[in-house]
Short mmCIF file of C-alpha atoms in Angstrom, two decimals:
data_model
loop_
_atom_site.label_atom_id
_atom_site.label_comp_id
_atom_site.label_asym_id
_atom_site.label_seq_id
_atom_site.Cartn_x
_atom_site.Cartn_y
_atom_site.Cartn_z
CA UNK A 33 -9.92 45.49 -13.87
CA UNK A 34 -6.97 43.52 -15.17
CA UNK A 35 -6.68 40.52 -12.93
CA UNK A 36 -3.57 38.50 -13.59
CA UNK A 37 -4.42 34.87 -12.98
CA UNK A 38 -1.79 33.23 -10.84
CA UNK A 39 -1.43 30.01 -8.92
CA UNK A 40 -1.81 31.86 -5.63
CA UNK A 41 -5.25 31.10 -4.16
CA UNK A 42 -5.72 28.54 -6.90
CA UNK A 43 -8.21 26.57 -4.81
CA UNK A 44 -10.30 29.70 -4.37
CA UNK A 45 -10.36 30.12 -8.12
CA UNK A 46 -11.23 26.53 -8.87
CA UNK A 47 -13.55 25.65 -6.02
CA UNK A 48 -14.81 28.78 -4.25
CA UNK A 49 -18.04 27.23 -2.94
CA UNK A 50 -16.50 24.45 -0.90
CA UNK A 51 -13.76 26.75 0.35
CA UNK A 52 -16.26 29.27 1.67
CA UNK A 53 -17.94 26.48 3.65
CA UNK A 54 -14.62 25.19 4.97
CA UNK A 55 -13.48 28.68 5.87
CA UNK A 56 -16.62 29.40 7.87
CA UNK A 57 -16.16 26.12 9.75
CA UNK A 58 -12.50 26.84 10.44
CA UNK A 59 -13.28 30.35 11.60
CA UNK A 60 -15.80 29.06 14.13
CA UNK A 61 -13.32 26.42 15.28
CA UNK A 62 -10.68 29.15 15.60
CA UNK A 63 -13.05 31.24 17.71
CA UNK A 64 -13.51 28.32 20.12
CA UNK A 65 -9.77 27.66 20.21
CA UNK A 66 -9.03 31.36 20.72
CA UNK A 67 -11.55 31.59 23.55
CA UNK A 68 -10.05 28.54 25.25
CA UNK A 69 -6.48 29.69 24.73
CA UNK A 70 -7.08 33.13 26.21
CA UNK A 71 -9.05 31.65 29.11
CA UNK A 72 -6.18 29.29 29.84
CA UNK A 73 -3.56 32.01 29.49
CA UNK A 74 -5.42 34.29 31.89
CA UNK A 75 -6.35 31.61 34.39
CA UNK A 76 -3.08 29.68 34.18
CA UNK A 77 -5.10 26.48 34.28
CA UNK A 78 -6.23 26.38 37.94
CA UNK A 79 -3.60 28.79 39.27
CA UNK A 80 -5.82 31.82 39.52
CA UNK A 81 -8.61 29.80 41.12
CA UNK A 82 -6.20 28.46 43.75
CA UNK A 83 -4.42 31.78 44.24
CA UNK A 84 -7.77 33.43 44.81
CA UNK A 85 -8.51 31.02 47.63
CA UNK A 86 -5.07 30.58 49.17
CA UNK A 87 -3.66 33.06 51.69
CA UNK A 88 -0.72 33.14 54.09
CA UNK A 89 -1.55 34.60 57.47
CA UNK A 90 1.20 36.28 59.48
CA UNK A 91 -0.06 36.59 63.06
CA UNK A 92 1.58 39.59 64.74
CA UNK A 93 2.62 39.91 68.33
CA UNK A 94 0.12 41.70 70.53
CA UNK A 95 2.34 44.68 71.21
CA UNK A 96 2.92 45.61 67.55
CA UNK A 97 1.51 49.11 66.86
CA UNK A 98 -0.79 49.56 63.86
CA UNK A 99 1.56 51.94 62.06
CA UNK A 100 4.42 49.49 62.32
CA UNK A 101 2.20 46.62 61.21
CA UNK A 102 1.06 48.54 58.15
CA UNK A 103 4.66 49.35 57.32
CA UNK A 104 5.49 45.68 57.58
CA UNK A 105 2.52 44.82 55.32
CA UNK A 106 3.85 47.25 52.71
CA UNK A 107 7.28 45.65 52.84
CA UNK A 108 5.77 42.19 52.42
CA UNK A 109 3.67 43.44 49.51
CA UNK A 110 6.90 44.45 47.79
CA UNK A 111 8.12 40.84 47.65
CA UNK A 112 8.01 39.57 44.03
CA UNK A 113 5.62 36.64 44.56
CA UNK A 114 3.14 38.67 46.64
CA UNK A 115 0.01 40.00 45.01
CA UNK A 116 -1.34 41.75 48.11
CA UNK A 117 -0.57 42.04 51.82
CA UNK A 118 -3.30 43.56 53.95
CA UNK A 119 -3.00 44.33 57.63
CA UNK A 120 -6.04 43.59 59.85
CA UNK A 121 -5.91 45.19 63.25
CA UNK A 122 -7.06 43.28 66.36
CA UNK A 123 -10.55 44.84 66.22
CA UNK A 124 -11.09 43.74 62.64
CA UNK A 125 -9.75 40.31 63.55
CA UNK A 126 -12.21 40.08 66.44
CA UNK A 127 -15.15 40.99 64.17
CA UNK A 128 -14.10 38.37 61.67
CA UNK A 129 -13.86 35.86 64.50
CA UNK A 130 -17.38 36.65 65.66
CA UNK A 131 -18.70 36.36 62.11
CA UNK A 132 -17.12 32.94 61.89
CA UNK A 133 -18.14 31.82 65.36
CA UNK A 134 -21.26 33.74 66.40
CA UNK A 135 -22.20 33.70 70.06
CA UNK A 136 -18.67 33.70 71.44
CA UNK A 137 -18.83 37.32 72.60
CA UNK A 138 -18.22 36.35 76.24
CA UNK A 139 -14.73 35.23 75.35
CA UNK A 140 -13.82 38.89 75.26
CA UNK A 141 -13.75 39.43 79.02
CA UNK A 142 -12.18 41.94 81.21
CA UNK A 143 -8.80 41.41 79.66
CA UNK A 144 -10.08 42.89 76.44
CA UNK A 145 -9.72 41.68 72.84
CA UNK A 146 -7.93 38.32 72.80
CA UNK A 147 -7.37 38.44 68.99
CA UNK A 148 -4.03 39.63 67.70
CA UNK A 149 -3.65 41.68 64.53
CA UNK A 150 -2.49 39.85 61.43
CA UNK A 151 -1.37 40.37 57.86
CA UNK A 152 -3.19 38.47 55.10
CA UNK A 153 -0.85 37.77 52.19
CA UNK A 154 -2.03 36.61 48.79
CA UNK A 155 0.30 35.19 46.18
CA UNK A 156 0.29 36.10 42.48
CA UNK A 157 -1.31 33.29 40.43
CA UNK A 158 1.78 32.82 38.27
CA UNK A 159 4.02 32.59 41.37
CA UNK A 160 1.93 30.10 43.32
CA UNK A 161 4.66 27.52 43.77
CA UNK A 162 6.20 25.79 46.75
CA UNK A 163 9.44 27.72 46.28
CA UNK A 164 7.73 31.11 46.21
CA UNK A 165 5.53 30.29 49.18
CA UNK A 166 8.65 29.18 51.07
CA UNK A 167 10.35 32.44 50.09
CA UNK A 168 7.52 34.47 51.59
CA UNK A 169 7.11 32.37 54.71
CA UNK A 170 10.84 32.35 55.46
CA UNK A 171 10.91 36.12 55.01
CA UNK A 172 7.99 36.43 57.44
CA UNK A 173 9.48 34.08 60.01
CA UNK A 174 12.64 36.11 60.15
CA UNK A 175 10.66 39.15 61.34
CA UNK A 176 10.65 39.39 65.13
CA UNK A 177 7.22 41.11 65.14
CA UNK A 178 5.60 38.06 63.57
CA UNK A 179 4.54 35.51 66.12
CA UNK A 180 3.28 32.81 63.81
CA UNK A 181 3.02 32.14 60.08
CA UNK A 182 0.04 30.07 58.91
CA UNK A 183 0.72 28.90 55.36
CA UNK A 184 -1.02 25.52 55.28
CA UNK A 185 2.29 23.90 54.52
CA UNK A 186 1.02 20.43 55.33
CA UNK A 187 -1.61 20.45 52.55
CA UNK A 188 -0.01 22.99 50.20
CA UNK A 189 2.01 20.45 48.15
CA UNK A 190 -1.11 18.37 47.54
CA UNK A 191 -3.06 21.44 46.48
CA UNK A 192 -0.31 22.56 44.14
CA UNK A 193 -0.07 19.07 42.65
CA UNK A 194 -3.84 19.01 42.06
CA UNK A 195 -3.54 22.44 40.47
CA UNK A 196 -0.78 21.20 38.19
CA UNK A 197 -2.86 18.20 37.12
CA UNK A 198 -5.84 20.45 36.47
CA UNK A 199 -3.66 22.75 34.34
CA UNK A 200 -2.27 19.80 32.41
CA UNK A 201 -5.80 18.54 31.88
CA UNK A 202 -6.95 21.92 30.57
CA UNK A 203 -3.97 22.27 28.24
CA UNK A 204 -4.46 18.65 27.19
CA UNK A 205 -8.04 19.38 26.15
CA UNK A 206 -6.79 22.41 24.25
CA UNK A 207 -4.11 20.29 22.59
CA UNK A 208 -6.67 17.65 21.60
CA UNK A 209 -8.85 20.34 20.05
CA UNK A 210 -5.84 21.76 18.20
CA UNK A 211 -4.95 18.28 16.95
CA UNK A 212 -8.60 17.86 15.89
CA UNK A 213 -8.36 21.13 14.01
CA UNK A 214 -5.25 19.86 12.23
CA UNK A 215 -6.85 16.51 11.34
CA UNK A 216 -10.05 18.12 10.07
CA UNK A 217 -7.99 20.60 8.03
CA UNK A 218 -5.95 17.74 6.58
CA UNK A 219 -9.07 15.79 5.66
CA UNK A 220 -10.65 18.84 4.06
CA UNK A 221 -7.49 19.57 2.12
CA UNK A 222 -7.25 15.99 0.99
CA UNK A 223 -10.89 15.96 -0.12
CA UNK A 224 -10.38 19.16 -2.04
CA UNK A 225 -7.16 17.88 -3.61
CA UNK A 226 -9.07 14.79 -4.77
CA UNK A 227 -11.95 16.89 -6.11
CA UNK A 228 -9.57 19.16 -7.99
CA UNK A 229 -7.24 16.37 -9.16
CA UNK A 230 -8.42 16.82 -12.75
CA UNK A 231 -7.59 20.51 -12.68
CA UNK A 232 -4.17 19.91 -11.15
CA UNK A 233 -3.40 17.19 -13.69
CA UNK A 234 -4.44 19.61 -16.43
CA UNK A 235 -2.07 22.26 -15.11
CA UNK A 236 0.80 19.81 -14.63
CA UNK A 237 0.32 18.59 -18.17
CA UNK A 238 0.76 22.17 -19.29
CA UNK A 239 4.08 22.72 -17.62
CA UNK A 240 3.08 23.77 -14.08
CA UNK A 241 5.38 21.85 -11.70
CA UNK A 242 3.54 19.75 -9.13
CA UNK A 243 5.92 20.97 -6.44
CA UNK A 244 5.06 24.57 -7.19
CA UNK A 245 1.35 23.78 -7.03
CA UNK A 246 1.76 22.01 -3.69
CA UNK A 247 3.90 24.82 -2.31
CA UNK A 248 1.54 27.58 -3.39
CA UNK A 249 -1.50 25.67 -2.07
CA UNK A 250 0.25 25.13 1.26
CA UNK A 251 1.39 28.74 1.42
CA UNK A 252 -2.11 29.97 0.69
CA UNK A 253 -3.51 27.60 3.32
CA UNK A 254 -0.96 28.91 5.84
CA UNK A 255 -1.82 32.53 5.10
CA UNK A 256 -5.53 31.74 5.31
CA UNK A 257 -4.91 29.81 8.54
CA UNK A 258 -3.07 32.77 10.05
CA UNK A 259 -5.81 35.21 9.10
CA UNK A 260 -8.53 32.89 10.35
CA UNK A 261 -6.70 32.22 13.62
CA UNK A 262 -6.17 35.96 14.09
CA UNK A 263 -9.84 36.67 13.44
CA UNK A 264 -10.89 33.69 15.57
CA UNK A 265 -8.64 34.70 18.47
CA UNK A 266 -9.91 38.26 18.27
CA UNK A 267 -13.48 36.94 18.22
CA UNK A 268 -12.81 34.54 21.09
CA UNK A 269 -11.06 37.32 23.02
CA UNK A 270 -14.03 39.60 22.47
CA UNK A 271 -16.40 36.92 23.70
CA UNK A 272 -14.21 36.33 26.76
CA UNK A 273 -14.05 40.06 27.47
CA UNK A 274 -17.84 40.32 27.34
CA UNK A 275 -18.24 37.23 29.52
CA UNK A 276 -15.88 38.65 32.16
CA UNK A 277 -17.62 42.02 32.09
CA UNK A 278 -21.07 40.45 32.28
CA UNK A 279 -20.20 37.88 34.95
CA UNK A 280 -17.61 39.48 37.27
CA UNK A 281 -17.46 36.37 39.46
CA UNK A 282 -15.53 34.69 36.62
CA UNK A 283 -12.63 37.03 37.29
CA UNK A 284 -11.75 34.97 40.36
CA UNK A 285 -11.22 31.90 38.19
CA UNK A 286 -10.13 33.35 34.84
CA UNK A 287 -8.79 36.81 35.54
CA UNK A 288 -9.55 40.46 34.89
CA UNK A 289 -10.43 41.52 31.31
CA UNK A 290 -7.52 43.97 31.33
CA UNK A 291 -5.12 41.00 31.35
CA UNK A 292 -6.22 40.26 27.77
CA UNK A 293 -4.02 43.11 26.60
CA UNK A 294 -0.95 42.19 28.60
CA UNK A 295 2.10 41.80 26.34
CA UNK A 296 2.57 38.14 27.30
CA UNK A 297 -1.06 37.38 26.41
CA UNK A 298 -0.73 39.15 23.06
CA UNK A 299 2.56 37.39 22.30
CA UNK A 300 1.04 34.00 23.16
CA UNK A 301 -1.96 34.76 20.91
CA UNK A 302 0.36 35.70 18.04
CA UNK A 303 2.33 32.49 18.56
CA UNK A 304 -0.94 30.56 18.47
CA UNK A 305 -1.83 32.20 15.16
CA UNK A 306 1.60 31.32 13.75
CA UNK A 307 1.21 27.74 15.00
CA UNK A 308 -2.25 27.51 13.40
CA UNK A 309 -0.84 28.87 10.14
CA UNK A 310 1.89 26.25 10.24
CA UNK A 311 -0.60 23.46 10.96
CA UNK A 312 -2.85 24.67 8.12
CA UNK A 313 0.08 24.72 5.71
CA UNK A 314 1.29 21.28 6.76
CA UNK A 315 -2.29 19.95 6.66
CA UNK A 316 -2.64 21.24 3.11
CA UNK A 317 0.62 19.66 2.02
CA UNK A 318 -0.11 16.31 3.67
CA UNK A 319 -3.64 16.33 2.26
CA UNK A 320 -2.25 17.00 -1.21
CA UNK A 321 0.32 14.23 -0.84
CA UNK A 322 -2.24 11.74 0.46
CA UNK A 323 -4.61 12.59 -2.40
CA UNK A 324 -1.90 12.06 -4.97
CA UNK A 325 -0.67 8.81 -3.52
CA UNK A 326 -4.23 7.55 -3.18
CA UNK A 327 -3.68 6.68 0.46
CA UNK A 328 -6.11 7.51 3.18
CA UNK B 241 10.46 22.97 -35.46
CA UNK B 242 9.65 19.78 -33.56
CA UNK B 243 11.96 16.93 -34.42
CA UNK B 244 11.89 13.37 -33.24
CA UNK B 245 15.08 11.40 -33.69
CA UNK B 246 15.18 7.61 -33.73
CA UNK B 247 12.13 7.41 -31.46
CA UNK B 248 11.34 4.04 -30.01
CA UNK B 249 8.75 2.61 -27.66
CA UNK B 250 8.98 -0.80 -26.05
CA UNK B 251 5.69 -1.74 -24.51
CA UNK B 252 3.99 -4.91 -23.29
CA UNK B 253 7.15 -6.91 -23.84
CA UNK B 254 7.55 -5.96 -27.47
CA UNK B 255 8.73 -3.14 -29.66
CA UNK B 256 5.82 -0.92 -30.64
CA UNK B 257 8.01 1.09 -32.94
CA UNK B 258 11.67 2.02 -33.10
CA UNK B 259 13.96 4.28 -35.07
CA UNK B 260 11.24 6.68 -36.22
CA UNK B 261 12.23 10.16 -37.37
CA UNK B 262 9.74 13.02 -37.46
CA UNK B 263 10.05 16.66 -38.42
CA UNK B 264 7.10 18.97 -37.85
CA UNK B 265 7.85 22.42 -39.22
CA UNK B 266 6.48 25.60 -37.67
CA UNK B 267 3.39 27.40 -38.93
CA UNK B 268 1.86 24.29 -40.43
CA UNK B 269 -0.92 21.80 -39.79
CA UNK B 270 0.26 18.20 -39.63
CA UNK B 271 -1.86 15.13 -39.76
CA UNK B 272 -0.57 11.83 -38.36
CA UNK B 273 -2.75 8.90 -39.37
CA UNK B 274 -2.26 5.48 -37.86
CA UNK B 275 -4.22 2.32 -37.17
CA UNK B 276 -5.71 1.57 -33.73
CA UNK B 277 -3.15 0.74 -31.02
CA UNK B 278 -0.29 1.98 -33.15
CA UNK B 279 0.81 4.47 -30.48
CA UNK B 280 -0.61 7.75 -31.77
CA UNK B 281 -1.51 9.01 -28.30
CA UNK B 282 1.88 7.91 -27.06
CA UNK B 283 3.58 9.75 -29.89
CA UNK B 284 1.76 12.97 -29.03
CA UNK B 285 2.65 12.67 -25.35
CA UNK B 286 6.30 12.14 -26.32
CA UNK B 287 6.25 15.19 -28.58
CA UNK B 288 4.63 17.25 -25.80
CA UNK B 289 7.39 16.31 -23.37
CA UNK B 290 5.06 14.30 -21.17
CA UNK B 291 6.49 10.84 -21.68
CA UNK B 292 10.14 10.08 -22.28
CA UNK B 293 10.62 7.76 -25.24
CA UNK B 294 12.38 4.45 -24.58
CA UNK B 295 14.78 5.32 -27.38
CA UNK B 296 15.67 8.49 -29.20
CA UNK B 297 15.01 12.10 -28.33
CA UNK B 298 12.75 15.02 -29.19
CA UNK B 299 14.34 18.33 -30.08
CA UNK B 300 12.34 21.55 -30.13
CA UNK B 301 13.97 24.61 -31.65
CA UNK B 302 17.35 22.98 -31.17
CA UNK B 303 16.84 22.05 -27.49
CA UNK B 304 16.42 18.48 -26.28
CA UNK B 305 13.18 17.96 -24.37
CA UNK B 306 14.42 15.00 -22.37
CA UNK B 307 18.16 15.50 -22.07
CA UNK B 308 18.24 19.26 -21.74
CA UNK B 309 17.18 21.77 -19.12
CA UNK B 310 13.95 20.62 -17.37
CA UNK B 311 12.83 24.26 -17.16
CA UNK B 312 12.92 24.47 -20.95
CA UNK B 313 10.83 21.32 -21.19
CA UNK B 314 8.29 22.85 -18.78
CA UNK B 315 8.24 26.07 -20.79
CA UNK B 316 7.62 23.98 -23.91
CA UNK B 317 4.71 22.17 -22.26
CA UNK B 318 3.30 25.50 -21.12
CA UNK B 319 3.37 26.77 -24.69
CA UNK B 320 1.49 23.71 -25.98
CA UNK B 321 -2.20 23.04 -26.11
CA UNK B 322 -3.54 19.53 -25.95
CA UNK B 323 -6.97 18.13 -26.70
CA UNK B 324 -7.06 14.53 -25.54
CA UNK B 325 -8.94 11.74 -27.22
CA UNK B 326 -11.21 11.25 -24.22
CA UNK B 327 -11.48 14.72 -22.76
CA UNK B 328 -12.61 15.58 -19.28
CA UNK B 329 -12.78 12.19 -17.62
CA UNK B 330 -13.45 14.31 -14.57
CA UNK B 331 -16.98 15.25 -15.65
CA UNK B 332 -17.89 17.32 -12.58
CA UNK B 333 -16.91 20.77 -13.85
CA UNK B 334 -18.78 23.01 -16.23
CA UNK B 335 -17.64 24.29 -19.60
CA UNK B 336 -16.81 27.57 -17.87
CA UNK B 337 -14.47 25.68 -15.52
CA UNK B 338 -12.54 24.35 -18.52
CA UNK B 339 -11.89 27.91 -19.63
CA UNK B 340 -11.03 29.01 -16.11
CA UNK B 341 -8.36 26.38 -15.66
CA UNK B 342 -7.05 26.94 -19.15
CA UNK B 343 -6.64 30.61 -18.25
CA UNK B 344 -4.83 29.57 -15.07
CA UNK B 345 -2.40 27.47 -17.07
CA UNK B 346 -1.69 30.41 -19.32
CA UNK B 347 -0.81 32.88 -16.60
CA UNK B 348 -1.03 35.94 -18.84
CA UNK B 349 -4.75 35.71 -19.68
CA UNK B 350 -6.60 38.50 -17.95
CA UNK B 351 -10.08 38.02 -16.51
CA UNK B 352 -11.73 40.41 -18.96
CA UNK B 353 -9.85 38.83 -21.86
CA UNK B 354 -11.00 35.40 -20.75
CA UNK B 355 -14.65 36.38 -20.59
CA UNK B 356 -14.47 38.13 -23.93
CA UNK B 357 -12.69 35.33 -25.76
CA UNK B 358 -14.69 32.50 -24.16
CA UNK B 359 -17.95 33.53 -25.79
CA UNK B 360 -16.32 33.94 -29.20
CA UNK B 361 -14.53 30.60 -29.01
CA UNK B 362 -17.66 28.75 -27.93
CA UNK B 363 -19.59 30.31 -30.76
CA UNK B 364 -16.84 29.30 -33.18
CA UNK B 365 -17.06 25.61 -32.18
CA UNK B 366 -20.87 25.63 -32.25
CA UNK B 367 -21.43 25.73 -28.49
CA UNK B 368 -22.92 29.16 -27.96
CA UNK B 369 -24.43 29.58 -24.51
CA UNK B 370 -22.92 26.34 -23.21
CA UNK B 371 -20.74 28.07 -20.60
CA UNK B 372 -22.77 26.89 -17.62
CA UNK B 373 -23.33 23.35 -18.89
CA UNK B 374 -21.77 20.54 -16.94
CA UNK B 375 -19.28 18.45 -18.89
CA UNK B 376 -21.24 15.37 -17.84
CA UNK B 377 -24.26 16.73 -19.70
CA UNK B 378 -22.39 17.13 -22.99
CA UNK B 379 -22.17 14.62 -25.80
CA UNK B 380 -18.81 13.24 -26.87
CA UNK B 381 -18.63 15.64 -29.78
CA UNK B 382 -19.53 18.62 -27.60
CA UNK B 383 -16.88 17.65 -25.05
CA UNK B 384 -14.20 17.52 -27.72
CA UNK B 385 -15.21 20.89 -29.11
CA UNK B 386 -15.47 22.47 -25.66
CA UNK B 387 -11.98 21.23 -24.79
CA UNK B 388 -10.61 22.49 -28.08
CA UNK B 389 -12.12 25.93 -27.50
CA UNK B 390 -10.75 26.02 -23.94
CA UNK B 391 -7.25 25.18 -25.21
CA UNK B 392 -7.47 27.90 -27.85
CA UNK B 393 -8.21 30.43 -25.12
CA UNK B 394 -4.51 30.52 -24.19
CA UNK B 395 -3.46 30.87 -27.80
CA UNK B 396 -0.96 27.99 -27.72
CA UNK B 397 1.90 28.15 -30.19
CA UNK B 398 1.62 24.41 -30.76
CA UNK B 399 -1.65 22.50 -30.58
CA UNK B 400 -1.78 18.72 -30.27
CA UNK B 401 -5.16 17.16 -31.04
CA UNK B 402 -5.74 13.48 -30.42
CA UNK B 403 -8.71 12.07 -32.28
CA UNK B 404 -10.43 15.44 -32.45
CA UNK B 405 -11.67 15.07 -36.04
CA UNK B 406 -13.31 11.72 -35.33
CA UNK B 407 -14.54 12.88 -31.93
CA UNK B 408 -16.14 16.07 -33.20
CA UNK B 409 -18.04 14.25 -35.89
CA UNK B 410 -18.61 14.75 -39.60
CA UNK B 411 -20.71 17.94 -39.34
CA UNK B 412 -17.79 19.78 -37.78
CA UNK B 413 -15.06 18.63 -40.17
CA UNK B 414 -15.27 21.69 -42.38
CA UNK B 415 -15.17 24.02 -39.38
CA UNK B 416 -12.10 22.21 -38.03
CA UNK B 417 -10.45 22.15 -41.45
CA UNK B 418 -10.79 25.91 -41.65
CA UNK B 419 -9.77 26.41 -38.04
CA UNK B 420 -6.54 24.39 -38.21
CA UNK B 421 -5.47 25.97 -41.45
CA UNK B 422 -6.21 29.42 -40.04
CA UNK B 423 -4.14 28.64 -36.96
CA UNK B 424 -1.25 27.51 -39.13
CA UNK B 425 -1.56 30.62 -41.27
CA UNK B 426 -1.20 32.74 -38.10
CA UNK B 427 2.13 31.02 -37.36
CA UNK B 428 0.97 28.24 -35.05
CA UNK B 429 1.75 24.58 -35.41
CA UNK B 430 -1.03 22.00 -35.25
CA UNK B 431 -0.38 18.28 -34.93
CA UNK B 432 -3.41 16.04 -35.37
CA UNK B 433 -3.43 12.32 -34.68
CA UNK B 434 -6.27 10.27 -36.16
CA UNK B 435 -6.98 6.76 -37.27
CA UNK B 436 -7.91 7.88 -40.76
CA UNK B 437 -7.68 11.10 -42.66
CA UNK B 438 -10.86 12.41 -44.27
CA UNK B 439 -10.72 11.77 -47.98
CA UNK B 440 -10.97 15.38 -49.02
CA UNK B 441 -8.16 16.34 -46.62
CA UNK B 442 -5.96 13.57 -48.01
CA UNK B 443 -6.58 14.76 -51.53
CA UNK B 444 -5.71 18.32 -50.58
CA UNK B 445 -2.61 17.28 -48.64
CA UNK B 446 -1.17 15.15 -51.38
CA UNK B 447 1.23 12.31 -50.75
CA UNK B 448 1.81 11.20 -47.20
CA UNK B 449 5.21 10.42 -45.78
CA UNK B 450 5.19 6.95 -44.26
CA UNK B 451 6.91 6.83 -40.85
CA UNK B 452 6.71 3.41 -39.19
CA UNK B 453 3.04 2.56 -38.70
CA UNK B 454 2.04 6.18 -39.35
CA UNK B 455 1.39 8.28 -42.41
CA UNK B 456 2.25 11.94 -41.95
CA UNK B 457 0.46 14.59 -44.03
CA UNK B 458 1.09 18.28 -44.22
CA UNK B 459 -2.21 20.06 -44.72
CA UNK B 460 -2.14 22.88 -47.21
CA UNK B 461 -2.25 26.32 -45.66
CA UNK B 462 -3.55 29.10 -47.88
CA UNK B 463 -1.03 31.84 -48.43
CA UNK B 464 1.88 29.82 -47.04
CA UNK B 465 4.83 28.39 -48.91
CA UNK B 466 4.70 24.60 -49.12
#
């Protein structure tokens, strides 16, 4: 084997032991960050949780035939913000009513079933906004067969605001962890730059430009950061996949495992890896600079 | 050829030396003797391109080190070896680490070549089997010899040694005498800076050329024209 020594991966050549330890730590950190990122991407913060629990009910007029009601449900389901629109006929509505209020059977007298049929509409988690809810409700109200639209409009803004705050909180925690990753990386890089100061001085004395050393160290740190973030995100994604498969109830809050392979999820994960690579590179450069200037 | 023209250093509010001219020819071993605090270490760092002189210039093979192309100055530094007077202040690494970083500095040294040459060089300087020793565990003499061997790994065209003869100690003088002359015979240039020249070396070198506070000797190289 004829290995040509180069300044690429110079830290690995000079201090492999400490780098292995740091790399293991960063990989585990990346796994946690990857898990959190994918969970947040799938859940949209609290959007999926809220969307799972929020429904618009379009109460139909009594005389609407089932076939027409189902056709209307299909049309509503075709609206962009709508995830599902399911028609419940009056009999199903009556059974639901009895389940909710047992013992009220006598209400159904000689006049028959007092419950009208209705369409239950659920909104897509990423479209759960006031504007999209208004779009659906206004579309429903314009239909003569719909008697009433129950969309909880009096408490919807508050719920959406709470959802927004929850999402900000979740992304804030993620951001704090990412900033922590950056700071830890910077400290590690600085410590290593101090430990290897003698070696770097030796190389500089022998004609290796300090700028080239700093650049190559940063570039190597960025490449390592990208690889670690990729591996960590894949590991975190795998853990999330297993968790969703093992505990299906989590799907209501986080989302289905199949969403992990959606193009937007993959693109976001790649962007995260690029961002981590950038932070690793910058952390390496700042650590190097701090070590050389003797500042903390 | 390394030439110093009208070199001057102004330090601590006074002139250490000024207007000194040096000419170190290729394929020779040069010995610069000077009293303590005369600026020997400073002179070597100026000749290596590390420290710009306060006056004058250094020209290597016709190119100015300080007024010419910085890339040429870097290439010159890369082609030089340097054994400092107090080697390895950073005493954490092992002898093997010295060789590893020396190989890094000389980008063309292959891994197998490094391993092969390391053992031979250590044996040559009387440090067989010392590869795994920590620098902190070595004596002053051993440190100097380990650093010298590590520098020789890259096969520098020019070798600057600062206080190596005194640092290595009397038992190693003969080995160093033979080594430096052999290096010169192979076409390398060696510049040694010491407080005093061993008597036998002075006798062999003949008359010294006085340059400021220094006395410059050219050591005889067997088989080479004087």
